[in-house]
N, CA and C atoms as an extended XYZ file, in Angstrom:
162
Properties=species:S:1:pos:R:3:atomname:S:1:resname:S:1:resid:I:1 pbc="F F F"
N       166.262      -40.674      -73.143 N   UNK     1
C       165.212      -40.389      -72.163 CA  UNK     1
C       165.842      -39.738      -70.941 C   UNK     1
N       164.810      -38.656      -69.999 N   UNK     2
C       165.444      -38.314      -69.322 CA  UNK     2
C       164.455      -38.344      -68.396 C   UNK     2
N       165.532      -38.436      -66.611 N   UNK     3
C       164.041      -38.625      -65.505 CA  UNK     3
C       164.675      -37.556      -64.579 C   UNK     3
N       163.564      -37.038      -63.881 N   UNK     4
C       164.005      -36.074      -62.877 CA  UNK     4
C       164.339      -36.696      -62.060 C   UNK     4
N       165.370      -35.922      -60.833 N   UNK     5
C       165.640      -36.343      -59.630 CA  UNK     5
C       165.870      -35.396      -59.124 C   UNK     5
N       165.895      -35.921      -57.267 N   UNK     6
C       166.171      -34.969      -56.210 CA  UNK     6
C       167.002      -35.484      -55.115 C   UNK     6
N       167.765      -34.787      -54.552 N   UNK     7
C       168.530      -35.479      -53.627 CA  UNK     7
C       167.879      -34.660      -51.993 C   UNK     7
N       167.321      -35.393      -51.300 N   UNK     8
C       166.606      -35.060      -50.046 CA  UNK     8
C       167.573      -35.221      -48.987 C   UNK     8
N       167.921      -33.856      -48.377 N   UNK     9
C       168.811      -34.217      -47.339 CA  UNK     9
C       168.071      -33.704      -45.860 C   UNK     9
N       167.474      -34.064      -45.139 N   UNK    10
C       166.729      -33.712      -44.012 CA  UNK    10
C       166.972      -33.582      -42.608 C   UNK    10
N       168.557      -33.825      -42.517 N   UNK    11
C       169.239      -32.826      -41.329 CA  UNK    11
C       170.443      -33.591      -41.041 C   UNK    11
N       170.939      -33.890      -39.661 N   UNK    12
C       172.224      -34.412      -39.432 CA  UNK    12
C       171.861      -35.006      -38.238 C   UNK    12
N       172.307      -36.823      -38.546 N   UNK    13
C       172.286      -37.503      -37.561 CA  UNK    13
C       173.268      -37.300      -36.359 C   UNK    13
N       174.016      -36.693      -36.693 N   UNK    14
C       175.753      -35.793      -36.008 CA  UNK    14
C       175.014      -34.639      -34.206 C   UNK    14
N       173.354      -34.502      -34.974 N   UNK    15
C       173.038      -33.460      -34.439 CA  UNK    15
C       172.617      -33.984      -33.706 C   UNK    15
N       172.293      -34.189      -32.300 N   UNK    16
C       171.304      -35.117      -31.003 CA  UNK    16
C       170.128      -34.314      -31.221 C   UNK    16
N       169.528      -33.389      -31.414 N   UNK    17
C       168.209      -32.771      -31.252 CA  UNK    17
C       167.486      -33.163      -32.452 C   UNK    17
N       168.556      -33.036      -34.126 N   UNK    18
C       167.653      -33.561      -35.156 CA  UNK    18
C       167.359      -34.995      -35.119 C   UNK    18
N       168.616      -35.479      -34.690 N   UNK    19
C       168.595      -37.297      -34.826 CA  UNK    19
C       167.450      -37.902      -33.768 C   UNK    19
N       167.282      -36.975      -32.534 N   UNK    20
C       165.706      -37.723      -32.289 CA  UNK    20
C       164.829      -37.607      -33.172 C   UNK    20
N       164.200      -35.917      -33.142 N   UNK    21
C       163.362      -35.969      -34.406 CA  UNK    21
C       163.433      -36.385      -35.923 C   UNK    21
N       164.880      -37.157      -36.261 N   UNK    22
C       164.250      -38.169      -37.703 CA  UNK    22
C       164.337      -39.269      -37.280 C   UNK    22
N       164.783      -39.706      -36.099 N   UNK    23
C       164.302      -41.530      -35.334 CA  UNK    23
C       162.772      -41.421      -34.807 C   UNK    23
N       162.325      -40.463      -34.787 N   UNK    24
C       161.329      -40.092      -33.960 CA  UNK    24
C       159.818      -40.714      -34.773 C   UNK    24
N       158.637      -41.379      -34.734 N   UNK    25
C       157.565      -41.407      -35.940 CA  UNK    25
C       157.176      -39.904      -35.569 C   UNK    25
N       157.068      -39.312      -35.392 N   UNK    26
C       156.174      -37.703      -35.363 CA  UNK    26
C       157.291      -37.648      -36.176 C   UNK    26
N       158.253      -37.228      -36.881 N   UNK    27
C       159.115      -36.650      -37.453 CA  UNK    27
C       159.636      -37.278      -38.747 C   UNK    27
N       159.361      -38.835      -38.687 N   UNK    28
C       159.237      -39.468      -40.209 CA  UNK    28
C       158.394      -39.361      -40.809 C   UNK    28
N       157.072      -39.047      -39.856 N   UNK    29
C       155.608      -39.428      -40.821 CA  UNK    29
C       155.563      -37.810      -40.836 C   UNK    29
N       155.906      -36.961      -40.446 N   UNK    30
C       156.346      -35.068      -41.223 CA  UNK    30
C       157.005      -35.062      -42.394 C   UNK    30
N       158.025      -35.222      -42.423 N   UNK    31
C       158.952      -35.348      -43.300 CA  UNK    31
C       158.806      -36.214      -44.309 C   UNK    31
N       157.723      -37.491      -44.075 N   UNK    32
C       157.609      -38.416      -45.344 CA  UNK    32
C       156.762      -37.650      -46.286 C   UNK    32
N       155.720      -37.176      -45.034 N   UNK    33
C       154.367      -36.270      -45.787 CA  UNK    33
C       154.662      -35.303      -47.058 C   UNK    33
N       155.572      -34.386      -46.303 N   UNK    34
C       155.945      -33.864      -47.003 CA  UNK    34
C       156.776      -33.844      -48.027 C   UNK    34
N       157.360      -34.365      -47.957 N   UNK    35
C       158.351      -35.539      -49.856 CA  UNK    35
C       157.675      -35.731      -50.465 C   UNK    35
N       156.387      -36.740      -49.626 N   UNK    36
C       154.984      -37.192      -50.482 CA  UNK    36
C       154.242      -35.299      -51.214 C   UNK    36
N       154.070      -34.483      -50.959 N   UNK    37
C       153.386      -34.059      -51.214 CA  UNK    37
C       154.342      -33.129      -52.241 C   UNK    37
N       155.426      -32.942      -52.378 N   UNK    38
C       155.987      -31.879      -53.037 CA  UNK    38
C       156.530      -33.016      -54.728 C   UNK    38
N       156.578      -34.384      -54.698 N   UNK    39
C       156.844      -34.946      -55.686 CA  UNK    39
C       155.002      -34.763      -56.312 C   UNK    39
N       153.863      -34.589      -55.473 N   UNK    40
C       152.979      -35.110      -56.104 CA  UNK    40
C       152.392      -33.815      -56.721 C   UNK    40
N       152.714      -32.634      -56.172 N   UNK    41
C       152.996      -31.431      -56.733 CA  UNK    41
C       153.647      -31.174      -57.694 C   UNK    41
N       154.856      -31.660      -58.143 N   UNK    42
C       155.435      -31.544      -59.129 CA  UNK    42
C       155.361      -32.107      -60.206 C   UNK    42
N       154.859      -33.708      -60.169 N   UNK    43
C       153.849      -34.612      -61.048 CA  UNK    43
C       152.711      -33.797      -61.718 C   UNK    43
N       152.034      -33.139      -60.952 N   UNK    44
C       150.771      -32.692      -61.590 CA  UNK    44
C       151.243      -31.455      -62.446 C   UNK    44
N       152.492      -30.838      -61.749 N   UNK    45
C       152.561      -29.346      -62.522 CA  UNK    45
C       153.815      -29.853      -63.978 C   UNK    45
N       153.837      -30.894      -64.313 N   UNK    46
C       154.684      -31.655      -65.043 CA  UNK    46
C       153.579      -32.280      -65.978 C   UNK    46
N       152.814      -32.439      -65.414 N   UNK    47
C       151.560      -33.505      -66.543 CA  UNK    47
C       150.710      -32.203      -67.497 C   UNK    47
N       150.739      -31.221      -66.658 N   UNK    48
C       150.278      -29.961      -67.036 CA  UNK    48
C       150.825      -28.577      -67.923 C   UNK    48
N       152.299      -29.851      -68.053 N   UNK    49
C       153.336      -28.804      -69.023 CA  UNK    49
C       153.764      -27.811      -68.341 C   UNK    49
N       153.666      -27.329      -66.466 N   UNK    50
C       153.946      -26.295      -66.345 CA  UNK    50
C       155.690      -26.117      -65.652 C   UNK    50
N       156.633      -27.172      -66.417 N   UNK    51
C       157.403      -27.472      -65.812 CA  UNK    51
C       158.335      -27.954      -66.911 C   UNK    51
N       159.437      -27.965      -66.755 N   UNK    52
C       160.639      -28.590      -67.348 CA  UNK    52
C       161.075      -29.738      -67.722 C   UNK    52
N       161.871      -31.177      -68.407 N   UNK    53
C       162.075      -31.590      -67.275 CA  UNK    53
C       163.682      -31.835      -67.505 C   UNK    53
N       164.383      -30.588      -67.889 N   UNK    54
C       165.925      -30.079      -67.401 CA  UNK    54
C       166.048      -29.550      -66.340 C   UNK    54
C-alpha cells in the first residue's frame, strides 16, 4: 500500500518578520486554511482518478 505525503515548510522562525506572522493567529488561521484547502483539493482530484498516487 501506498499513501501520499507532503512536507509543508512555511517560512523561517530565524526570520523576525516571518516568525511574527506564523506566531501570529491572522497567520496560522492563513496558512492552516490553506493546507486545509489544497489537501482537500487533492482528495477530490484523487477520488476522481485525476491524479496519481506516485
Amino acid at each position: 500500500a501506498s499513501m501520499p505525503s507532503v512536507l509543508v515548510e512555511l517560512g523561517y522562525l530565524t526570520n523576525a518578520q516571518e516568525a511574527r506572522y506564523l506566531n501570529s493567529d491572522r497567520g496560522q488561521t492563513y496558512l492552516a486554511k490553506g493546507i486545509f484547502r489544497a489537501v482537500r483539493k487533492y482528495k477530490k482530484d484523487y477520488d476522481k482518478g485525476l491524479v496519481s498516487s506516485e
